[in-house]
Short mmCIF file of C-alpha atoms and ligand atoms in Angstrom, two decimals:
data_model
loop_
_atom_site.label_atom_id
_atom_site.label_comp_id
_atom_site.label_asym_id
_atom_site.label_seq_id
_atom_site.Cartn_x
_atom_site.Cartn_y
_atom_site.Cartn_z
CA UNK R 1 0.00 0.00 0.00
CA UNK R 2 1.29 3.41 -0.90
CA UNK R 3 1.93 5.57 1.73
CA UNK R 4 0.89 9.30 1.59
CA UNK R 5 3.47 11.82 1.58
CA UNK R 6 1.56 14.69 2.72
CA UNK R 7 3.38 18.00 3.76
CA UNK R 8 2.65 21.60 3.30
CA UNK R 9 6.16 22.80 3.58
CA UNK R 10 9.53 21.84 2.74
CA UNK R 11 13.35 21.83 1.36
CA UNK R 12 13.92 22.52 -2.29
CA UNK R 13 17.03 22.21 -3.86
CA UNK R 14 17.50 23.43 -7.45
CA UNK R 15 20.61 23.47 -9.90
CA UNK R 16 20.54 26.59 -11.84
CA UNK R 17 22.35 25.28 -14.83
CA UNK R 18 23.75 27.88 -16.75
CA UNK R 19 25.25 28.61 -20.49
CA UNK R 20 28.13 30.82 -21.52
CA UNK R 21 27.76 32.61 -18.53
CA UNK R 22 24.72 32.95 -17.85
CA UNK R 23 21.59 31.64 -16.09
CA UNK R 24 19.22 29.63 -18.81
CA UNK R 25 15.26 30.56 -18.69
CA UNK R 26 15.21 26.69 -17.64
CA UNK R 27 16.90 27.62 -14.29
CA UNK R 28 14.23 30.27 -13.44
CA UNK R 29 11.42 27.58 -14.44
CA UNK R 30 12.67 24.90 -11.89
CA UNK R 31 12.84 28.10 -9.64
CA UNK R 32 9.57 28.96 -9.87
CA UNK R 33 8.66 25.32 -9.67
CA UNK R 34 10.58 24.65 -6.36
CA UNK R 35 8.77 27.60 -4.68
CA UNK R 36 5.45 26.07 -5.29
CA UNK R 37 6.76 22.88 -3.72
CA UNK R 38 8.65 24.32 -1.10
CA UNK R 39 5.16 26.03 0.04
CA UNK R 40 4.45 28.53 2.88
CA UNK R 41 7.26 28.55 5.36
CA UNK R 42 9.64 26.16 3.18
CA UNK R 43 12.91 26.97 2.24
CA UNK R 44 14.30 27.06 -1.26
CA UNK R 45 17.95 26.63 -2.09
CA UNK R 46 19.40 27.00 -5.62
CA UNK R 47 23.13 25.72 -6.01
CA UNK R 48 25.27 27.39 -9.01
CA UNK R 49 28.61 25.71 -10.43
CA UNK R 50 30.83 27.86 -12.41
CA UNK R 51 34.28 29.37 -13.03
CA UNK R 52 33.39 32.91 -12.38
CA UNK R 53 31.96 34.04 -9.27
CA UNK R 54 28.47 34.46 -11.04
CA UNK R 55 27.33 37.09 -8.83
CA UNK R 56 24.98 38.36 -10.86
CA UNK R 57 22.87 35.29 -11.08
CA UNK R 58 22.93 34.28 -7.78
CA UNK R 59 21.44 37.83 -7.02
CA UNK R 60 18.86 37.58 -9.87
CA UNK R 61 18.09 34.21 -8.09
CA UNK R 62 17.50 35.60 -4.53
CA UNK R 63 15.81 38.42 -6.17
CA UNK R 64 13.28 35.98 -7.50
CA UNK R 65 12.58 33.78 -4.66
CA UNK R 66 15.40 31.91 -3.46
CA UNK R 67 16.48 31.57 0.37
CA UNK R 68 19.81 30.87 0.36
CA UNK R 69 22.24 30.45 -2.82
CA UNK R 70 25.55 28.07 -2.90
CA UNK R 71 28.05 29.10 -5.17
CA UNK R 72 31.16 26.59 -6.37
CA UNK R 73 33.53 28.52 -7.70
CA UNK R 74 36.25 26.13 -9.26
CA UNK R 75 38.35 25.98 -12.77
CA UNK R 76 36.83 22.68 -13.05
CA UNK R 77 33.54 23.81 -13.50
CA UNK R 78 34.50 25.95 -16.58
CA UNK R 79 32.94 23.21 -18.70
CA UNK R 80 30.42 20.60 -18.24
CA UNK R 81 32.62 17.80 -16.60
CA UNK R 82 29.65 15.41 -15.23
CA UNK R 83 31.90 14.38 -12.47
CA UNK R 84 32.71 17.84 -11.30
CA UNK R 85 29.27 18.41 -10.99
CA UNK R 86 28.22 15.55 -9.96
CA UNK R 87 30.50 16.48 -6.80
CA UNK R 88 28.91 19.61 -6.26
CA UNK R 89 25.21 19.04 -6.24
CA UNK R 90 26.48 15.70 -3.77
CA UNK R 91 28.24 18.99 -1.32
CA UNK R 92 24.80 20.91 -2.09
CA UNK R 93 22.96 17.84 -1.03
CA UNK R 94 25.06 17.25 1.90
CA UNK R 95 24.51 20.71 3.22
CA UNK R 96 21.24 21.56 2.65
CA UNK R 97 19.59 18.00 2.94
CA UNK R 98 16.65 18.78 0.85
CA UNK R 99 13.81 16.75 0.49
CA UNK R 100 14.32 17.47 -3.31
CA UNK R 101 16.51 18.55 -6.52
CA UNK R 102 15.18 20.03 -9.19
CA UNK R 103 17.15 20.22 -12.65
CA UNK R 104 16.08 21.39 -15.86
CA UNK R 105 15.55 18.24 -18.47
CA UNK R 106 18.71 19.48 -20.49
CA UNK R 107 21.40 17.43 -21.54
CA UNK R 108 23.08 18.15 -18.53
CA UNK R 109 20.20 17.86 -15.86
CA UNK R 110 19.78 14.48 -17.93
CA UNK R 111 22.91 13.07 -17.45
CA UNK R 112 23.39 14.04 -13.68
CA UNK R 113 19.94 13.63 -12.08
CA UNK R 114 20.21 9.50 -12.25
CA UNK R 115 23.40 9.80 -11.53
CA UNK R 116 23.03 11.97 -7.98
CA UNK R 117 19.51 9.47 -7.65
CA UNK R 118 21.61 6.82 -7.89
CA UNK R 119 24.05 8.30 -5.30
CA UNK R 120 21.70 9.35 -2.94
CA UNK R 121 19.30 5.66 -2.96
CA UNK R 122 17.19 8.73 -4.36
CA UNK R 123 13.50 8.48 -6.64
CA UNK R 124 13.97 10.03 -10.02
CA UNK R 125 10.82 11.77 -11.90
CA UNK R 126 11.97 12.53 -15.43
CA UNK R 127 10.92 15.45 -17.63
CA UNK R 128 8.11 16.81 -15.62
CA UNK R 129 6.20 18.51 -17.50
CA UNK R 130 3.05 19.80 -14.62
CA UNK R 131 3.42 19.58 -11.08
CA UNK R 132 -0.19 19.45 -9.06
CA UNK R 133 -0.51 20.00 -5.54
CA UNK R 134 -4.08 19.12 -3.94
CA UNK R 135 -5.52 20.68 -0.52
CA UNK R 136 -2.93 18.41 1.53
CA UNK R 137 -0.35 19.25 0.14
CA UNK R 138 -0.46 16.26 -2.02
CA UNK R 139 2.18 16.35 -4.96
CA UNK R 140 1.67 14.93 -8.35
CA UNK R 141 4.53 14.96 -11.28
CA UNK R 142 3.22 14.56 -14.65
CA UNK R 143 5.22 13.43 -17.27
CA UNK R 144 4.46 12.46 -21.18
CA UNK R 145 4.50 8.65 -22.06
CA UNK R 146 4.93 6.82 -25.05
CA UNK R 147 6.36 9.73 -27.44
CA UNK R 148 3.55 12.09 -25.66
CA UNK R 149 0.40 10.01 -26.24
CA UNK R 150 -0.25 9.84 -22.77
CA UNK R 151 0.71 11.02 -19.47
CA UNK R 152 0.90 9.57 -16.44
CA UNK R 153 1.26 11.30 -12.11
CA UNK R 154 3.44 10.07 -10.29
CA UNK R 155 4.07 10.19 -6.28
CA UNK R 156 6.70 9.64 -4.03
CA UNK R 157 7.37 7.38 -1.16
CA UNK R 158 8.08 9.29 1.73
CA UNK R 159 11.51 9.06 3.35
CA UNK R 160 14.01 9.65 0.39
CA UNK R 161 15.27 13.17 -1.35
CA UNK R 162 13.29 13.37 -4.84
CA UNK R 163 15.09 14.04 -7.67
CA UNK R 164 13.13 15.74 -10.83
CA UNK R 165 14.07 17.12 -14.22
CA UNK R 166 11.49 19.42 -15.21
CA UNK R 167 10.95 19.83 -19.36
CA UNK R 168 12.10 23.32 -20.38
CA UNK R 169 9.64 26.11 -21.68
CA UNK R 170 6.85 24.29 -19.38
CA UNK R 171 6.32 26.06 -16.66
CA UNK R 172 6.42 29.82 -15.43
CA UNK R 173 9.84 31.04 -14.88
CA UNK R 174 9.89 32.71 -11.60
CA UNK R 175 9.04 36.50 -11.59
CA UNK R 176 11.42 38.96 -9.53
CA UNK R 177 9.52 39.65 -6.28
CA UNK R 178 8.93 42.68 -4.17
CA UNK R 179 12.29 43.71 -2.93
CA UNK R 180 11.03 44.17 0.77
CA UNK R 181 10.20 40.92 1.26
CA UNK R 182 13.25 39.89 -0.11
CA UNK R 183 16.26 38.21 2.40
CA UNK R 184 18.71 36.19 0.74
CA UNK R 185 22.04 34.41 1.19
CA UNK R 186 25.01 33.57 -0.72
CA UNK R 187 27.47 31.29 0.49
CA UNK R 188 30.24 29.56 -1.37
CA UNK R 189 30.15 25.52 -1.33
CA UNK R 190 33.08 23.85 -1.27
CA UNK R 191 33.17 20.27 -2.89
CA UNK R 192 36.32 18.18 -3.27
CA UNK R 193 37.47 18.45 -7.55
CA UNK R 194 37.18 14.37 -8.11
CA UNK R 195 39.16 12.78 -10.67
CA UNK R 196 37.80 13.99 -14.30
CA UNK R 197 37.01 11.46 -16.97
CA UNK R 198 35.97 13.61 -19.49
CA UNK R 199 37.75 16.99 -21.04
CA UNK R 200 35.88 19.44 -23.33
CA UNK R 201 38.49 19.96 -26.29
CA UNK R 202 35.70 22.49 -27.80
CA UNK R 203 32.42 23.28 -28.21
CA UNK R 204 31.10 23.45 -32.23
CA UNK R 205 27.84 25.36 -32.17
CA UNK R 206 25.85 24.15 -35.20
CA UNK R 207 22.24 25.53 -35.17
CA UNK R 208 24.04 28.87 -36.68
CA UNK R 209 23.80 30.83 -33.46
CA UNK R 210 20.22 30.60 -33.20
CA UNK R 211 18.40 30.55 -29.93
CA UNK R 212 18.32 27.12 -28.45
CA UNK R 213 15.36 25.64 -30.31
CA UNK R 214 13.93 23.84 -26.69
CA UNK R 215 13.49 27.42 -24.90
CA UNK R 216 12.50 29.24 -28.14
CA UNK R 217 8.92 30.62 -27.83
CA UNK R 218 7.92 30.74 -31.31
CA UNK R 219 9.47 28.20 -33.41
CA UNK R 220 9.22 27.84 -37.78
CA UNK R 221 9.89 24.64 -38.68
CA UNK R 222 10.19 22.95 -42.26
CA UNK R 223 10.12 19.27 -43.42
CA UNK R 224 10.48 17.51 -46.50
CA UNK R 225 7.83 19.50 -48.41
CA UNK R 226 10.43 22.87 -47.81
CA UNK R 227 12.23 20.95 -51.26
CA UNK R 228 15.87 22.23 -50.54
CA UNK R 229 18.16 23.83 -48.21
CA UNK R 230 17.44 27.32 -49.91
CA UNK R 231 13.81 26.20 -49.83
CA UNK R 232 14.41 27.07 -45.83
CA UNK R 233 15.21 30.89 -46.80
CA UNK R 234 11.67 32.07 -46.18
CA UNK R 235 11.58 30.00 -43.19
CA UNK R 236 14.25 31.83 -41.39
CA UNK R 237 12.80 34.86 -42.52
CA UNK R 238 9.15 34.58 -40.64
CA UNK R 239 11.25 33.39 -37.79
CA UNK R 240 13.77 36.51 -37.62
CA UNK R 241 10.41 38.53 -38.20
CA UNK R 242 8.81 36.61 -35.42
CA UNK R 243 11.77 37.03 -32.99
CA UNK R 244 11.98 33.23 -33.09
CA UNK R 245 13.94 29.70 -34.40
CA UNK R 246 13.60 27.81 -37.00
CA UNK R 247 13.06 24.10 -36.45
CA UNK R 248 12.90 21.24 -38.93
CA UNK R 249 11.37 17.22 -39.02
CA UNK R 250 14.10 14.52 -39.80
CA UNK R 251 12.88 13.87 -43.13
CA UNK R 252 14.36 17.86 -44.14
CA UNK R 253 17.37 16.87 -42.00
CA UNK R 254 17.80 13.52 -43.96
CA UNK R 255 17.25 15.21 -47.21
CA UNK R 256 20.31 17.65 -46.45
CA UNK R 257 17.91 20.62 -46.47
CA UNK R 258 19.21 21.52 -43.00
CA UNK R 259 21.31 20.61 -39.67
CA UNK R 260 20.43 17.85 -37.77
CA UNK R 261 20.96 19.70 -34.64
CA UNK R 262 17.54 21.72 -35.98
CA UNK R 263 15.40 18.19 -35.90
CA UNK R 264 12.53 18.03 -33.63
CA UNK R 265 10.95 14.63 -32.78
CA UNK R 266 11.75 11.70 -31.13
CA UNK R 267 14.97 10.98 -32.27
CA UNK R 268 15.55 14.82 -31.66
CA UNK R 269 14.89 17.95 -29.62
CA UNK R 270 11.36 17.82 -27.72
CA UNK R 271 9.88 21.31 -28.02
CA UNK R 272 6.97 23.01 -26.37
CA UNK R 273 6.71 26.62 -27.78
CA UNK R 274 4.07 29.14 -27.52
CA UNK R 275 3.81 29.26 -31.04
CA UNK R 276 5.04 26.14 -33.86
CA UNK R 277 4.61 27.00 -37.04
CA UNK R 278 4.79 23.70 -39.12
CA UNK R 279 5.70 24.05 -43.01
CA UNK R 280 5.17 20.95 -45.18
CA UNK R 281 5.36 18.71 -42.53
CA UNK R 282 3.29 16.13 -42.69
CA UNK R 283 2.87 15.21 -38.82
CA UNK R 284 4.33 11.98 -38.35
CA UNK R 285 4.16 10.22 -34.91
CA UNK R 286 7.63 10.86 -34.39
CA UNK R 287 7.63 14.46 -35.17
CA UNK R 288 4.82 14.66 -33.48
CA UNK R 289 6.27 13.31 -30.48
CA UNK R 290 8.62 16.11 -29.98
CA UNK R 291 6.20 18.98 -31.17
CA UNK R 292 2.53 18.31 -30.03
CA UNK R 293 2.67 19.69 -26.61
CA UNK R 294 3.33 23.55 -28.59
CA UNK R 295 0.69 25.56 -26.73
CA UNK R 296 -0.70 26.60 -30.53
CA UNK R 297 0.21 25.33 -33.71
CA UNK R 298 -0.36 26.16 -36.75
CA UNK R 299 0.36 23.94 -39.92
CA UNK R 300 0.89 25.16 -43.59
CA UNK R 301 0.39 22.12 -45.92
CA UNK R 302 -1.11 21.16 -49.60
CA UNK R 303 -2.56 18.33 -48.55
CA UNK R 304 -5.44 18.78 -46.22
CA UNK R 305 -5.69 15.39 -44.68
CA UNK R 306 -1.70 15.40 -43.76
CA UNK R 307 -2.21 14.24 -39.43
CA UNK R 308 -0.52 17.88 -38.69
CA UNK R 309 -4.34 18.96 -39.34
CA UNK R 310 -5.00 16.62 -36.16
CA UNK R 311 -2.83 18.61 -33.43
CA UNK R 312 -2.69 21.84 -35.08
CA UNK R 313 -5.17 24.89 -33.74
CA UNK R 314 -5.29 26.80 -37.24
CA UNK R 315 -4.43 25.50 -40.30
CA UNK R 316 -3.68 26.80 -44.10
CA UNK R 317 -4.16 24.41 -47.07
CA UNK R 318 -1.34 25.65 -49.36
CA UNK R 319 1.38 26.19 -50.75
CA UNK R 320 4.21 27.04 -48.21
CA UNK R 321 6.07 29.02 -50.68
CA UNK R 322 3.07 31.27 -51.09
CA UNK R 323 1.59 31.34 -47.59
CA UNK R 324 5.26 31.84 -45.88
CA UNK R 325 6.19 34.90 -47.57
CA UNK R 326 2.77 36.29 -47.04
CA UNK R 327 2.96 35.68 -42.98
CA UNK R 328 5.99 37.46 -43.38
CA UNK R 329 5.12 40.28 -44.95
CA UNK R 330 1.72 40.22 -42.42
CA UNK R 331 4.27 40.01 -39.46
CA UNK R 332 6.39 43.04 -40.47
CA UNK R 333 3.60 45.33 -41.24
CA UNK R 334 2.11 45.35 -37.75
P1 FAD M 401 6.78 13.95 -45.33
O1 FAD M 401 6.12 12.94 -44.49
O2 FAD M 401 7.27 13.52 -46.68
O3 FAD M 401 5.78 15.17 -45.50
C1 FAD M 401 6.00 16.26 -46.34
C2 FAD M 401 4.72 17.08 -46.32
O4 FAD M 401 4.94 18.27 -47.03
C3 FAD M 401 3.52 16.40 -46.95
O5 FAD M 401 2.47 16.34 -46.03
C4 FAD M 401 3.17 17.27 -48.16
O6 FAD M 401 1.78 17.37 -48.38
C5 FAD M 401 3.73 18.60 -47.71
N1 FAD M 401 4.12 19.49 -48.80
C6 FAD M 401 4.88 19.22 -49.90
N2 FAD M 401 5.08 20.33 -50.62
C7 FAD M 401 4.43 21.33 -50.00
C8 FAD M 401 4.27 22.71 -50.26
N3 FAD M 401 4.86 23.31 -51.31
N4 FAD M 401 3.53 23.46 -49.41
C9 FAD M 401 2.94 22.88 -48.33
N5 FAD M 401 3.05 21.59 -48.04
C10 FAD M 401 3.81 20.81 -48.85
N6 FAD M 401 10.76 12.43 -37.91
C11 FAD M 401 10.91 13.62 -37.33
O7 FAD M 401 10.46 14.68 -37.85
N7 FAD M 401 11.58 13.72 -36.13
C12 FAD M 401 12.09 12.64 -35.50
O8 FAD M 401 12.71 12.79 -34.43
C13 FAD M 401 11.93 11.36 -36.10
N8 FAD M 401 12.38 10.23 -35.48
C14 FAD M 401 12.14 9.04 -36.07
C15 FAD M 401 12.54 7.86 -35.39
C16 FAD M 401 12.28 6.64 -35.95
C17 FAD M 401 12.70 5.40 -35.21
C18 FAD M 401 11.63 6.54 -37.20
C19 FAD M 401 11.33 5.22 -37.80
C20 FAD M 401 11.23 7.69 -37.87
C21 FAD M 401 11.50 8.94 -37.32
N9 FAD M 401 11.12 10.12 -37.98
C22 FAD M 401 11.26 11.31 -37.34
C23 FAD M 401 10.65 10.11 -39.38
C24 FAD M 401 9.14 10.18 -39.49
O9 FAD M 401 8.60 8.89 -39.47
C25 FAD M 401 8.76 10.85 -40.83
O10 FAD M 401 9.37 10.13 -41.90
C26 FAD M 401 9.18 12.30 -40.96
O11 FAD M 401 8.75 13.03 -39.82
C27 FAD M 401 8.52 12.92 -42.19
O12 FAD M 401 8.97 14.22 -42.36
P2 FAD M 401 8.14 15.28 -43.18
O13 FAD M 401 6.81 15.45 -42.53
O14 FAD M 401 9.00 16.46 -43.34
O15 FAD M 401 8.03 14.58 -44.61
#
């Protein structure tokens, strides 16, 4: 029999993962996230691993909700060495003894959240993508199943630390609160520099600079029906106009039309914009997977009984090459 795990208030532990130097939007999700958890009278604690002192973040993170901040400060951090991190959320964990971690579902938070589970004898919930907490105090994780078809809750036992990744662009990032109320900490955590497996030689960006395509808000994305790499031209345009990134489905990566680090879908990144604009796409079950949870989506295709009709909220039978341009032109007028 399952046990109830009932508590109003508590210890939340987040990594604020950040990129070249700064905090990712992903960091002030699972912020907002572990305030909600950590409830009335709970304490939330956000641990930051870097090379720099990274004042400014651990300031923008008290000013937006969190108690107490733990800064590593070590060369070793300067890239993403799993072990070196590894060894500082296990210090964070030691200090603070939090009933959980939150991590974003990144590449990172995915390769050290089963690792610290495993570490800890800890639970691991996997790409959260709602949290629900009843009258009790009750808390339910939801996460997509079976390539987002369906979703399941999930609880834990009492008595162990929980360890969640929660899907980026999911939930509200938290807000900067009234300064007033506002008492924070920073403190720097020390954690022993273990012995490094790994050694970043470089880093090759190669979605051309673009905003990462799982926190973009508005994404354009083309598949096979784009027809060539230049074919993608009026893509990137609506995007630019938009503000936004331009995605594409594996068939346009296959073709050569584009990168594959642009693919969306199963067998690439999972994606839940405000706004995904499909282009000749044809809505496969594996592009699907990575798309479908888009809060609106609209799909531009010839054929009007293409499945992208199924998900999407507005749709335009046409030619992309026509209707594209046209958006464009709409978007840049206003
Ligand atoms: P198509 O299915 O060929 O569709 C092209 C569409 O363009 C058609 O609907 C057509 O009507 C429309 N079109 C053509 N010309 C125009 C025009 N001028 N204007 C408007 N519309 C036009 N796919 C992914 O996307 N991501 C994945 O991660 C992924 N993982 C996979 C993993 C596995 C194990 C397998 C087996 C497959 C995977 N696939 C994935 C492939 C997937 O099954 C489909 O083959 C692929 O998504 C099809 O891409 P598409 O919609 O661009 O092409």
């Amino acid at each position: 029999m399952m046990t109830k795990t009932t508590r109003t208030s508590r210890t939340i532990l987040l990594f604020a993962e950040r990129r070249n130097g700064a905090l990712r939007r992903v960091a002030l999700e699972a912020l907002g996230a572990a305030r909600r958890l950590a409830g009335d009278g709970g304490q939330v604690h956000a641990v930051i691993a870097c090379a720099d002192g990274a004042a400014e973040d651990a300031a923008a993170l008290i000013a937006r909700g969190a108690d107490v901040v733990h800064v590593a400060d070590d060369p070793a951090l300067r890239d993403f060495a799993p072990e070196a991190y590894i060894a500082v959320l296990g210090a964070a964990m030691a200090a603070v003894g939090p009933d959980a971690l939150l991590l974003g579902h990144t590449a990172a938070g995915r390769e050290l959240a089963p690792r610290v589970a495993a570490a800890h004898g800890a639970g691991h919930i996997a790409d959260v993508t709602a949290i629900e907490i009843d009258d009790d105090g009750d808390v339910g994780f939801i996460r997509p199943l079976y390539a987002g078809k369906a979703f399941e809750r999930r609880q834990f036992l009492p008595g162990h630390p929980w360890i969640i990744t929660v899907r980026p662009n999911n939930m509200p990032a938290a807000e900067p609160q009234d300064a007033a109320d506002r008492g924070g900490t920073v403190k720097e955590l020390s954690f022993t520099v273990p012995k490094l497996y790994t050694a970043v030689r470089g880093i090759v960006s190669r979605a051309g600079g673009q905003l990462d395509l799982s926190e973009a808000d508005i994404i354009v994305s083309g598949g096979r029906g784009v027809r060539s790499a230049a074919g993608f031209e009026p893509l990137r345009q609506l995007a630019a106009a938009l503000g936004g990134a331009v995605g594409a489905s594996r068939a346009a990566c296959d073709a050569g039309y584009c990168d594959y680090a642009l693919q969306i879908g199963q067998t690439g990144k999972v994606v839940t914009p405000q706004l995904y604009i499909a282009c000749g796409i044809s809505g496969a079950i594996q592009h699907l997977a990575g798309m479908s949870q888009s809060r609106t989506i609209i799909a531009i295709n010839k054929d009007s009984d293409a499945p992208i009709f199924g998900v999407a909220d507005y749709g335009i039978i046409g030619d992309l090459f026509e209707a594209v341009p046209l958006l464009t032109e709409e978007v840049l007028r206003v």
